[in-house]
Amino acid sequence: MAAHGAVLSLCRFIKPFGGGRLGNTVKVFGTTLTSHRNKSGLNGDNIPPPAKYGGRHTVTLIPGDGIGPELLNHVREVFRFSCVPVDFEVVHVNSALETDDDMNNAITAIRRNGVALKGNIETKHTLPASVKSRNNVLRTSLDLYANVMHCQSLPGVQTRHKNIDIMIIRENTEGEYSSLEHESVSGVVESLKIITRNNSLRIAEYAFQLARDKGRRRVTAVHKANIMKLGDGLFLQCCKEVASGYPDITFDSMIVDNTTMQLVSKPQQFDVMVMPNLYGNVVSNVCAGLVGGPGLVPGANYGRDYAVFETATRNTGKSIAGRNIANPTALLLASCMMLDHLELNDHATSIRNAVLTTMNETRLHTADIGGQGTTLEVVQSIMRIIQSKGQLTSEF
Amino acid sequence: ESLSTPSNTPETTRGMVQDPTQFDVLVMPNLYGDILSDLCAGLIGGLGVTPSGNIGANGVAIFESVHGTAPDIAGLDLANPTALLLSGVMMLRHMGLHDHAHKIQKACFDTIREKKVLTKDLGGNSKCSEFTADICRRVQDLD
């Protein structure tokens, strides 16, 4: 298997790369040595797929809390059934503990494998303010600066608004989530919102590059610069600067409160949106609600060297855990995004199509989208559809 | 029990989009209020029909509509007075004049419901004065 992998790798090295992908990467016997020079366009596509040994990828899996573990088990089932060449290294993170050991283990595992799939880790409000949210720690330690969410109306799901197709790019490392707060005077708390030129330029560059790669026409920056003149003002300024380098793409901006109003009345007007951290969180949730709920939308976090895939809206779904009613769609679609990232596009397409076809069956809708189907029924339907397409599968 | 009860602002915005009827009264800090109030205005028909009030200590209060000044239609008898009118109703309630408030609100809602004399932003082609006259007529009938 090792020789086979090596031959594959050498073949890929010889094959011409389109669009500057893997521009400075040398593949030798299955391992990837990457030069970090000339890393232009910090798009997720320019991160080299991680090392493959023997033709199989290793991905870190963090089950998380609530419905995470059960849904990720279903993902593994579907992968095993479809003979996807991915092995999962499971790392548990216990949200109740105050120590950071398990979190550090998870981060190390992701550094090692380069890619991760995770459920949401609960943030306990009762822990002291100095303890950062675990999800936050993950994002900042690995510098996963771009959170990308693709919100699309799904044909089988009934929603008030149709034909929504929005890409939301959210700055993932700073802004209101800097966890810098102090109480110099008792009863008066001051929180610091951090906006830096560097990170704003970086995220704007990511957004415009992604828009160009996906053939999108318009990028909208969401801000509140009329109030936060320096902070959001800097963000907006950076977006404008980057926009000047992409004359083929229309750039405009909108204040966040107006944005939410426009989203609930005329969401079809939006194409690609880029924004700082908190607004990104709010807008992501609004859009997830517009297309049918948190159970349907996958999300991806990209950094220069790592990529972590999860559901777009980070709920743990504690109240529905273990009852076989959670919607597996979001995590399954996230795993498909991961497969695309690993360049296992055939598997990604096959599973994605099976998921979307299953969505058309109202009978199989789970409770969160108004149906009475169970998680298991949905997963079995997906596996049946994959099998019916004639691909290689293991037994049911 | 709600399947996904929101526990923070972003989840609340999602909850608001999916099922706003689950909410009753919401209290929150400044920025979230800014975002959420515009979001909810979008849900009920926009800023042209949304009233608001700013209450201070000692009962000092300012009631206002939060839509723009619309210079393009100013002075042309085209604007929708609903937002400012309902803000006035809020003011009457604040002053304890509940009967008057109730009458005007009912008249206003009935006019909108009938759909006969709506202003342009609500899909009709009546003038502001016609819309207002209809409400006045209904108030008179309610007396």
Coordinates of C-alpha atoms in Angstrom, one line a residue:
Chain A
M1 CA 0.0 0.0 0.0
A2 CA 2.9 2.3 0.7
A3 CA 4.4 1.9 -2.8
H4 CA 1.0 2.5 -4.3
G5 CA 0.6 5.7 -2.3
A6 CA 4.1 6.8 -3.4
V7 CA 3.3 6.2 -7.0
L8 CA 0.1 8.2 -6.7
S9 CA 1.9 11.0 -5.1
L10 CA 4.6 11.1 -7.7
C11 CA 1.9 11.1 -10.4
R12 CA 0.2 14.1 -8.8
F13 CA 3.5 15.9 -8.6
I14 CA 4.0 15.5 -12.4
K15 CA 0.4 16.4 -13.2
P16 CA 0.1 20.2 -13.9
F17 CA -1.6 22.1 -11.2
G18 CA -4.4 24.5 -12.0
G19 CA -4.7 27.9 -10.4
G20 CA -1.5 27.9 -8.4
R21 CA -2.7 25.1 -6.2
L22 CA 0.0 23.4 -4.2
G23 CA 2.4 25.7 -5.9
N24 CA 5.4 25.1 -3.8
T25 CA 4.7 21.6 -2.7
V26 CA 6.9 18.7 -3.3
K27 CA 5.5 15.2 -2.8
V28 CA 8.0 12.5 -1.9
F29 CA 6.9 9.0 -1.2
G30 CA 3.5 10.0 0.2
T31 CA 4.7 12.8 2.5
T32 CA 4.2 16.4 1.7
L33 CA 7.0 18.9 2.2
T34 CA 5.6 22.4 1.7
S35 CA 7.4 25.6 1.3
H36 CA 5.6 28.5 2.9
R37 CA 7.1 31.0 0.5
N38 CA 4.9 32.7 -2.0
K39 CA 1.7 31.7 -0.3
S40 CA -0.6 34.1 -2.1
G41 CA -4.4 34.1 -1.8
L42 CA -4.9 32.5 1.5
N43 CA -7.8 30.5 0.2
G44 CA -8.6 27.1 1.7
D45 CA -7.7 25.6 -1.6
N46 CA -4.1 26.6 -1.3
I47 CA -3.6 24.5 1.9
P48 CA -1.9 21.3 0.7
P49 CA -3.9 18.2 1.6
P50 CA -2.2 16.6 4.6
A51 CA 0.1 13.7 4.4
K52 CA -1.3 10.4 3.2
Y53 CA 0.2 7.2 4.3
G54 CA -0.7 4.2 2.3
G55 CA -3.4 6.1 0.4
R56 CA -5.4 6.7 3.5
H57 CA -5.9 10.0 5.3
T58 CA -5.9 10.5 9.1
V59 CA -8.3 13.1 10.4
T60 CA -8.7 14.2 14.0
L61 CA -12.2 13.6 15.3
I62 CA -13.5 15.6 18.4
P63 CA -16.9 14.3 19.4
G64 CA -17.7 17.3 21.7
D65 CA -20.8 17.5 23.7
G66 CA -24.6 17.0 23.3
I67 CA -25.5 15.6 19.9
G68 CA -21.9 15.7 18.6
P69 CA -20.8 12.2 19.6
E70 CA -23.9 10.4 18.2
L71 CA -23.9 12.3 14.9
L72 CA -20.2 11.9 14.4
N73 CA -20.7 8.2 14.9
H74 CA -23.2 8.3 12.1
V75 CA -20.6 10.1 9.9
R76 CA -18.1 7.3 10.6
E77 CA -20.7 4.7 9.8
V78 CA -21.4 6.4 6.4
F79 CA -17.7 6.7 5.7
R80 CA -17.1 3.0 6.6
F81 CA -20.0 2.0 4.5
S82 CA -18.8 4.0 1.5
C83 CA -15.2 2.8 1.9
V84 CA -13.9 6.3 2.3
P85 CA -10.1 6.1 2.8
V86 CA -10.2 8.2 6.0
D87 CA -9.1 7.0 9.4
F88 CA -10.3 9.0 12.4
E89 CA -8.1 9.7 15.4
V90 CA -10.6 10.4 18.2
V91 CA -9.7 12.9 20.8
H92 CA -12.1 13.6 23.6
V93 CA -12.4 17.0 25.2
N94 CA -14.2 17.3 28.5
S95 CA -15.8 20.7 28.8
A96 CA -16.4 20.3 32.6
L97 CA -12.7 20.3 33.5
E98 CA -10.9 23.5 34.1
T99 CA -7.5 22.2 33.0
D100 CA -6.3 22.6 29.5
D101 CA -4.7 19.2 29.0
D102 CA -7.4 17.6 26.9
M103 CA -7.6 20.7 24.8
N104 CA -3.9 20.7 24.2
N105 CA -4.0 17.1 23.2
A106 CA -6.7 17.9 20.7
I107 CA -4.8 20.8 19.3
T108 CA -1.6 18.7 19.0
A109 CA -3.6 16.0 17.2
I110 CA -4.9 18.5 14.7
R111 CA -1.5 19.9 14.1
R112 CA -0.3 16.4 13.4
N113 CA -3.1 15.5 11.0
G114 CA -3.8 18.9 9.6
V115 CA -7.6 18.3 9.3
A116 CA -10.3 17.8 11.9
L117 CA -14.0 17.1 12.1
K118 CA -15.7 18.2 15.4
G119 CA -18.8 18.5 17.3
N120 CA -19.4 21.5 19.4
I121 CA -17.7 21.7 22.8
E122 CA -19.9 23.3 25.4
T123 CA -18.8 26.5 27.1
K124 CA -19.9 26.6 30.7
H125 CA -20.9 30.1 31.7
T126 CA -20.0 29.2 35.3
L127 CA -16.3 28.9 34.8
P128 CA -14.2 32.0 35.6
A129 CA -14.0 34.7 32.9
S130 CA -10.3 33.9 32.4
V131 CA -11.1 30.5 31.0
K132 CA -11.7 30.9 27.3
S133 CA -14.3 29.0 25.5
R134 CA -12.8 25.8 24.2
N135 CA -14.0 26.3 20.7
N136 CA -12.4 29.7 20.8
V137 CA -9.1 28.3 22.1
L138 CA -9.1 25.9 19.2
R139 CA -9.7 28.6 16.6
T140 CA -7.0 31.0 17.9
S141 CA -4.3 28.4 18.7
L142 CA -4.5 27.0 15.2
D143 CA -5.1 30.5 13.8
L144 CA -8.2 29.3 11.9
Y145 CA -8.8 32.8 10.8
A146 CA -11.6 32.2 8.3
N147 CA -15.0 30.8 9.2
V148 CA -16.9 30.0 6.1
M149 CA -20.5 29.1 5.9
H150 CA -22.4 28.4 2.7
C151 CA -26.1 29.0 3.1
Q152 CA -28.2 27.5 0.4
S153 CA -31.9 26.9 0.2
L154 CA -32.4 23.1 0.1
P155 CA -35.1 22.0 -2.4
G156 CA -36.8 19.6 0.0
V157 CA -37.1 21.9 2.9
Q158 CA -40.0 24.3 3.3
T159 CA -38.9 27.8 4.2
R160 CA -40.5 31.3 4.0
H161 CA -37.8 32.6 1.6
K162 CA -36.5 30.6 -1.3
N163 CA -33.5 30.8 -3.6
I164 CA -31.0 31.8 -1.0
D165 CA -27.4 31.3 -1.8
I166 CA -25.1 33.3 0.5
M167 CA -21.5 32.7 1.5
I168 CA -20.6 34.1 4.9
I169 CA -17.0 34.7 5.7
R170 CA -16.5 35.6 9.3
E171 CA -13.2 36.7 10.9
N172 CA -12.6 33.9 13.4
T173 CA -9.8 35.0 15.7
E174 CA -10.3 38.5 17.1
G175 CA -13.0 41.2 17.4
E176 CA -15.4 40.8 20.3
Y177 CA -14.2 37.4 21.1
S178 CA -10.8 38.5 22.4
S179 CA -11.8 37.5 25.9
L180 CA -10.2 40.6 27.3
E181 CA -12.4 42.1 30.0
H182 CA -11.7 43.8 33.2
E183 CA -13.6 45.3 36.1
S184 CA -11.5 48.1 37.5
V185 CA -14.4 49.5 39.4
S186 CA -16.8 47.1 41.0
G187 CA -20.0 46.9 38.9
V188 CA -18.4 48.5 35.9
V189 CA -17.0 46.0 33.3
E190 CA -15.0 47.0 30.3
S191 CA -14.6 44.7 27.4
L192 CA -12.0 45.1 24.7
K193 CA -13.0 44.5 21.0
I194 CA -9.8 44.1 19.1
I195 CA -9.6 44.9 15.3
T196 CA -6.2 44.7 13.7
R197 CA -5.2 45.8 10.2
N198 CA -3.4 42.5 9.6
N199 CA -6.3 40.3 10.4
S200 CA -8.8 42.5 8.6
L201 CA -6.7 42.6 5.4
R202 CA -6.3 38.8 5.7
I203 CA -10.0 38.0 6.0
A204 CA -10.9 40.5 3.3
E205 CA -8.3 38.9 1.0
Y206 CA -9.8 35.5 1.8
A207 CA -13.3 36.7 1.0
F208 CA -12.4 38.2 -2.3
Q209 CA -10.3 35.3 -3.4
L210 CA -13.0 32.9 -2.5
A211 CA -15.6 35.0 -4.4
R212 CA -13.3 35.0 -7.5
D213 CA -12.7 31.2 -7.2
K214 CA -16.4 30.4 -6.9
G215 CA -17.4 32.9 -9.7
R216 CA -19.4 35.1 -7.3
R217 CA -20.2 38.7 -8.3
R218 CA -20.5 40.7 -5.1
V219 CA -18.9 41.0 -1.7
T220 CA -20.7 42.9 1.1
A221 CA -18.8 44.0 4.2
V222 CA -21.0 44.1 7.3
H223 CA -20.0 46.5 10.0
K224 CA -21.1 49.1 12.5
A225 CA -18.5 51.8 11.6
N226 CA -20.9 54.7 12.3
I227 CA -20.7 53.8 16.0
M228 CA -17.4 52.0 16.3
K229 CA -15.5 54.5 14.1
L230 CA -12.0 53.2 14.8
G231 CA -12.6 49.5 15.1
D232 CA -15.2 48.7 12.5
G233 CA -13.9 51.7 10.6
L234 CA -10.5 50.0 10.3
F235 CA -12.2 46.8 9.2
L236 CA -14.1 48.6 6.5
Q237 CA -11.1 50.5 5.3
C238 CA -9.2 47.2 4.9
C239 CA -12.0 45.7 2.9
K240 CA -12.0 48.7 0.6
E241 CA -8.3 48.4 0.1
V242 CA -8.5 44.7 -0.8
A243 CA -11.5 45.4 -3.0
S244 CA -9.5 47.8 -5.2
G245 CA -7.4 44.8 -6.2
Y246 CA -10.4 42.9 -7.5
P247 CA -12.1 45.2 -10.0
D248 CA -14.1 42.3 -11.4
I249 CA -16.0 42.0 -8.1
T250 CA -18.5 44.5 -6.9
F251 CA -17.9 45.7 -3.3
D252 CA -20.4 47.3 -1.0
S253 CA -21.0 47.6 2.7
M254 CA -24.0 47.5 5.0
I255 CA -24.5 48.3 8.6
V256 CA -25.2 45.2 10.7
D257 CA -28.7 46.1 12.0
N258 CA -29.9 47.0 8.5
T259 CA -28.3 43.7 7.3
T260 CA -30.4 41.6 9.6
M261 CA -33.5 43.4 8.5
Q262 CA -32.7 42.9 4.9
L263 CA -31.9 39.3 5.5
V264 CA -35.3 38.5 6.9
S265 CA -37.1 40.4 4.2
K266 CA -35.0 40.0 1.0
P267 CA -32.2 37.5 1.5
Q268 CA -31.8 36.9 -2.2
Q269 CA -30.0 40.2 -2.6
F270 CA -26.9 38.9 -0.8
D271 CA -24.0 37.0 -2.5
V272 CA -20.8 36.9 -0.4
M273 CA -20.6 38.6 2.9
V274 CA -17.5 39.4 5.0
M275 CA -17.5 40.6 8.6
P276 CA -15.9 40.7 12.0
N277 CA -16.4 38.0 14.5
L278 CA -19.6 38.8 16.4
Y279 CA -21.6 40.1 13.5
G280 CA -20.5 36.9 11.7
N281 CA -22.0 34.8 14.5
V282 CA -25.2 36.7 14.4
V283 CA -25.5 36.7 10.6
S284 CA -24.6 33.0 10.4
N285 CA -27.4 32.2 12.8
V286 CA -29.9 34.3 10.9
C287 CA -29.0 32.7 7.6
A288 CA -29.1 29.2 9.2
G289 CA -32.6 30.0 10.4
L290 CA -33.6 31.3 6.9
V291 CA -32.7 28.0 5.1
G292 CA -34.3 25.7 7.7
G293 CA -32.3 25.6 10.9
P294 CA -29.0 24.6 12.5
G295 CA -29.4 21.0 11.6
L296 CA -28.9 21.7 8.0
V297 CA -25.9 24.0 7.5
P298 CA -22.2 22.9 7.6
G299 CA -19.4 25.2 8.4
A300 CA -15.6 25.2 7.9
N301 CA -12.8 26.9 9.6
Y302 CA -9.7 27.5 7.5
G303 CA -6.2 28.7 8.6
R304 CA -3.0 28.8 6.7
D305 CA -2.1 25.3 7.7
Y306 CA -5.1 23.6 9.2
A307 CA -8.8 23.1 8.5
V308 CA -11.5 22.2 10.9
F309 CA -15.0 21.2 9.9
E310 CA -18.1 21.4 12.0
T311 CA -21.7 22.5 11.9
A312 CA -22.2 26.2 11.0
T313 CA -24.0 27.2 14.1
R314 CA -22.3 25.9 17.1
N315 CA -25.1 24.5 19.3
T316 CA -24.5 21.4 21.4
G317 CA -28.1 20.4 21.3
K318 CA -27.9 19.1 24.8
S319 CA -31.7 18.7 25.2
I320 CA -32.0 16.4 22.3
A321 CA -28.9 14.3 22.8
G322 CA -29.3 10.5 22.9
R323 CA -32.9 10.5 21.7
N324 CA -32.3 9.6 18.0
I325 CA -34.0 12.8 16.8
A326 CA -31.1 15.1 16.0
N327 CA -30.6 16.1 12.3
P328 CA -27.4 14.5 10.9
T329 CA -27.4 16.7 7.8
A330 CA -25.2 19.5 8.9
L331 CA -22.4 17.2 10.1
L332 CA -22.6 15.0 7.1
L333 CA -22.4 17.9 4.8
A334 CA -19.5 19.2 6.8
S335 CA -17.8 15.9 6.4
C336 CA -18.3 16.2 2.6
M337 CA -16.6 19.7 2.8
M338 CA -13.8 17.9 4.5
L339 CA -13.6 15.2 1.8
D340 CA -13.5 18.0 -0.8
H341 CA -10.6 19.6 1.1
L342 CA -8.8 16.2 1.1
E343 CA -9.5 16.0 -2.6
L344 CA -11.6 12.9 -2.3
N345 CA -14.2 14.7 -4.5
D346 CA -15.9 11.6 -5.7
H347 CA -16.8 10.4 -2.3
A348 CA -17.8 13.9 -1.3
T349 CA -20.2 14.2 -4.2
S350 CA -21.7 10.8 -3.7
I351 CA -22.4 11.3 0.0
R352 CA -23.6 14.9 -0.5
N353 CA -26.0 13.8 -3.3
A354 CA -27.4 11.1 -1.1
V355 CA -27.9 13.5 1.8
L356 CA -29.7 16.1 -0.5
T357 CA -31.8 13.4 -2.1
T358 CA -32.9 12.2 1.3
M359 CA -33.8 15.8 2.2
N360 CA -36.4 15.7 -0.6
E361 CA -38.3 13.0 1.3
T362 CA -40.6 14.9 3.8
R363 CA -41.2 11.6 5.5
L364 CA -37.6 11.5 6.6
H365 CA -37.4 15.0 7.9
T366 CA -36.3 15.2 11.5
A367 CA -38.1 17.2 14.2
D368 CA -36.1 20.4 13.7
I369 CA -37.4 20.8 10.2
G370 CA -40.9 19.9 11.1
G371 CA -40.9 16.1 10.5
Q372 CA -41.0 13.0 12.6
G373 CA -38.2 11.0 11.2
T374 CA -35.4 9.6 13.4
T375 CA -31.7 10.2 12.9
L376 CA -31.3 6.5 12.1
E377 CA -33.9 6.5 9.4
V378 CA -32.2 9.4 7.7
V379 CA -28.7 7.8 7.9
Q380 CA -30.0 4.5 6.6
S381 CA -31.7 6.2 3.7
I382 CA -28.5 7.9 2.8
M383 CA -26.6 4.7 2.9
R384 CA -29.2 3.0 0.8
I385 CA -28.9 5.7 -1.9
I386 CA -25.1 5.5 -1.9
Q387 CA -25.4 1.7 -2.4
S388 CA -28.0 2.1 -5.2
K389 CA -25.6 4.2 -7.2
G390 CA -23.5 1.1 -7.7
Q391 CA -20.4 2.2 -5.8
L392 CA -18.2 -0.1 -3.7
T393 CA -19.7 -0.4 -0.3
S394 CA -19.1 -2.6 2.7
E395 CA -22.0 -4.6 4.2
F396 CA -25.0 -2.7 5.7
Chain B
E1 CA -39.9 21.9 25.3
S2 CA -38.5 23.8 22.3
L3 CA -36.2 21.7 20.3
S4 CA -33.4 24.3 20.2
T5 CA -34.1 26.9 22.9
P6 CA -31.7 29.8 22.3
S7 CA -29.2 30.5 25.0
N8 CA -27.4 33.4 23.6
T9 CA -27.8 36.3 21.2
P10 CA -26.8 34.6 18.0
E11 CA -29.0 31.6 18.7
T12 CA -31.8 34.0 19.6
T13 CA -31.5 35.7 16.2
R14 CA -31.9 32.2 14.6
G15 CA -34.8 31.4 16.9
M16 CA -36.4 34.7 15.9
V17 CA -36.1 33.9 12.2
Q18 CA -37.5 30.4 12.6
D19 CA -40.2 30.9 15.2
P20 CA -40.6 34.5 16.5
T21 CA -43.8 33.5 18.4
Q22 CA -41.7 31.8 21.0
F23 CA -40.6 35.1 22.3
D24 CA -42.5 37.5 24.6
V25 CA -40.3 40.2 26.2
L26 CA -36.6 40.5 25.5
V27 CA -34.1 42.6 27.4
M28 CA -30.5 43.1 26.3
P29 CA -27.5 45.4 26.1
N30 CA -27.2 48.1 23.5
L31 CA -25.6 46.5 20.5
Y32 CA -27.7 43.3 20.6
G33 CA -30.8 45.5 21.0
D34 CA -29.8 47.4 17.9
I35 CA -29.4 44.3 15.9
L36 CA -32.4 42.4 17.2
S37 CA -34.8 45.4 17.0
D38 CA -34.0 45.9 13.3
L39 CA -34.3 42.1 12.7
C40 CA -37.7 42.0 14.3
A41 CA -38.8 45.1 12.4
G42 CA -37.9 43.2 9.2
L43 CA -40.1 40.4 10.3
I44 CA -43.2 42.5 10.8
G45 CA -43.0 44.6 7.7
G46 CA -40.1 47.0 8.1
L47 CA -39.3 50.3 9.7
G48 CA -42.3 52.0 8.1
V49 CA -44.6 50.3 10.6
T50 CA -42.4 49.9 13.7
P51 CA -42.9 52.3 16.7
S52 CA -40.3 52.9 19.4
G53 CA -39.8 54.7 22.6
N54 CA -36.8 55.8 24.7
I55 CA -37.5 55.8 28.4
G56 CA -35.3 57.6 30.9
A57 CA -35.3 58.0 34.6
N58 CA -38.1 60.1 36.2
G59 CA -40.5 59.0 33.4
V60 CA -38.8 61.3 30.8
A61 CA -39.5 59.6 27.5
I62 CA -39.0 60.3 23.8
F63 CA -41.1 58.3 21.3
E64 CA -40.0 58.1 17.7
S65 CA -40.1 56.2 14.5
V66 CA -36.8 54.8 13.5
H67 CA -37.1 54.9 9.8
G68 CA -35.1 57.4 7.7
T69 CA -36.1 60.9 6.8
A70 CA -36.9 59.9 3.2
P71 CA -36.1 63.3 1.6
D72 CA -37.2 61.9 -1.8
I73 CA -40.9 61.7 -0.8
A74 CA -41.0 64.5 1.8
G75 CA -43.8 67.0 1.3
L76 CA -45.5 64.9 -1.4
D77 CA -48.3 63.4 0.9
L78 CA -46.9 59.9 0.1
A79 CA -45.3 58.8 3.4
N80 CA -46.7 56.0 5.6
P81 CA -47.5 57.6 9.0
T82 CA -48.0 54.2 10.8
A83 CA -44.6 54.1 12.6
L84 CA -44.9 57.6 14.0
L85 CA -48.6 57.1 14.8
L86 CA -48.0 53.9 16.7
S87 CA -45.1 55.6 18.5
G88 CA -47.7 58.2 19.5
V89 CA -49.9 55.4 20.8
M90 CA -47.0 54.1 22.9
M91 CA -46.7 57.7 24.2
L92 CA -50.3 57.8 25.2
R93 CA -50.0 54.5 27.1
H94 CA -46.9 55.9 28.9
M95 CA -49.0 58.8 29.9
G96 CA -51.8 56.6 31.2
L97 CA -54.3 57.5 28.4
H98 CA -55.1 53.9 27.7
D99 CA -58.6 54.4 26.2
H100 CA -57.3 56.8 23.6
A101 CA -54.3 54.6 22.9
H102 CA -56.5 51.6 22.3
K103 CA -58.9 53.4 20.0
I104 CA -56.3 54.8 17.8
Q105 CA -54.3 51.5 17.6
K106 CA -57.5 49.6 16.7
A107 CA -58.5 52.1 14.1
C108 CA -55.0 52.0 12.6
F109 CA -54.8 48.2 12.5
D110 CA -58.3 47.9 11.0
T111 CA -57.4 50.3 8.2
I112 CA -54.3 48.3 7.4
R113 CA -56.2 45.1 7.6
E114 CA -58.9 46.3 5.2
K115 CA -56.2 47.1 2.6
K116 CA -58.4 49.7 0.9
V117 CA -56.4 52.9 1.5
L118 CA -52.8 51.7 1.9
T119 CA -49.8 53.9 1.1
K120 CA -47.3 52.8 -1.5
D121 CA -44.8 51.1 0.8
L122 CA -47.6 48.8 2.0
G123 CA -48.6 47.9 -1.6
G124 CA -51.4 50.4 -2.2
N125 CA -51.5 53.7 -4.0
S126 CA -53.3 56.0 -1.6
K127 CA -52.1 59.2 -0.2
C128 CA -50.9 59.8 3.4
S129 CA -53.9 62.1 4.0
E130 CA -56.3 59.4 2.7
F131 CA -54.8 56.8 4.9
T132 CA -55.0 59.2 7.9
A133 CA -58.6 60.2 7.1
D134 CA -59.7 56.6 7.1
I135 CA -58.2 56.1 10.6
C136 CA -59.9 59.2 11.8
R137 CA -63.2 58.0 10.5
R138 CA -62.8 54.7 12.3
V139 CA -61.9 56.5 15.6
Q140 CA -65.0 58.5 15.3
D141 CA -67.1 55.4 14.7
L142 CA -65.6 53.8 17.8
D143 CA -66.7 56.7 20.0

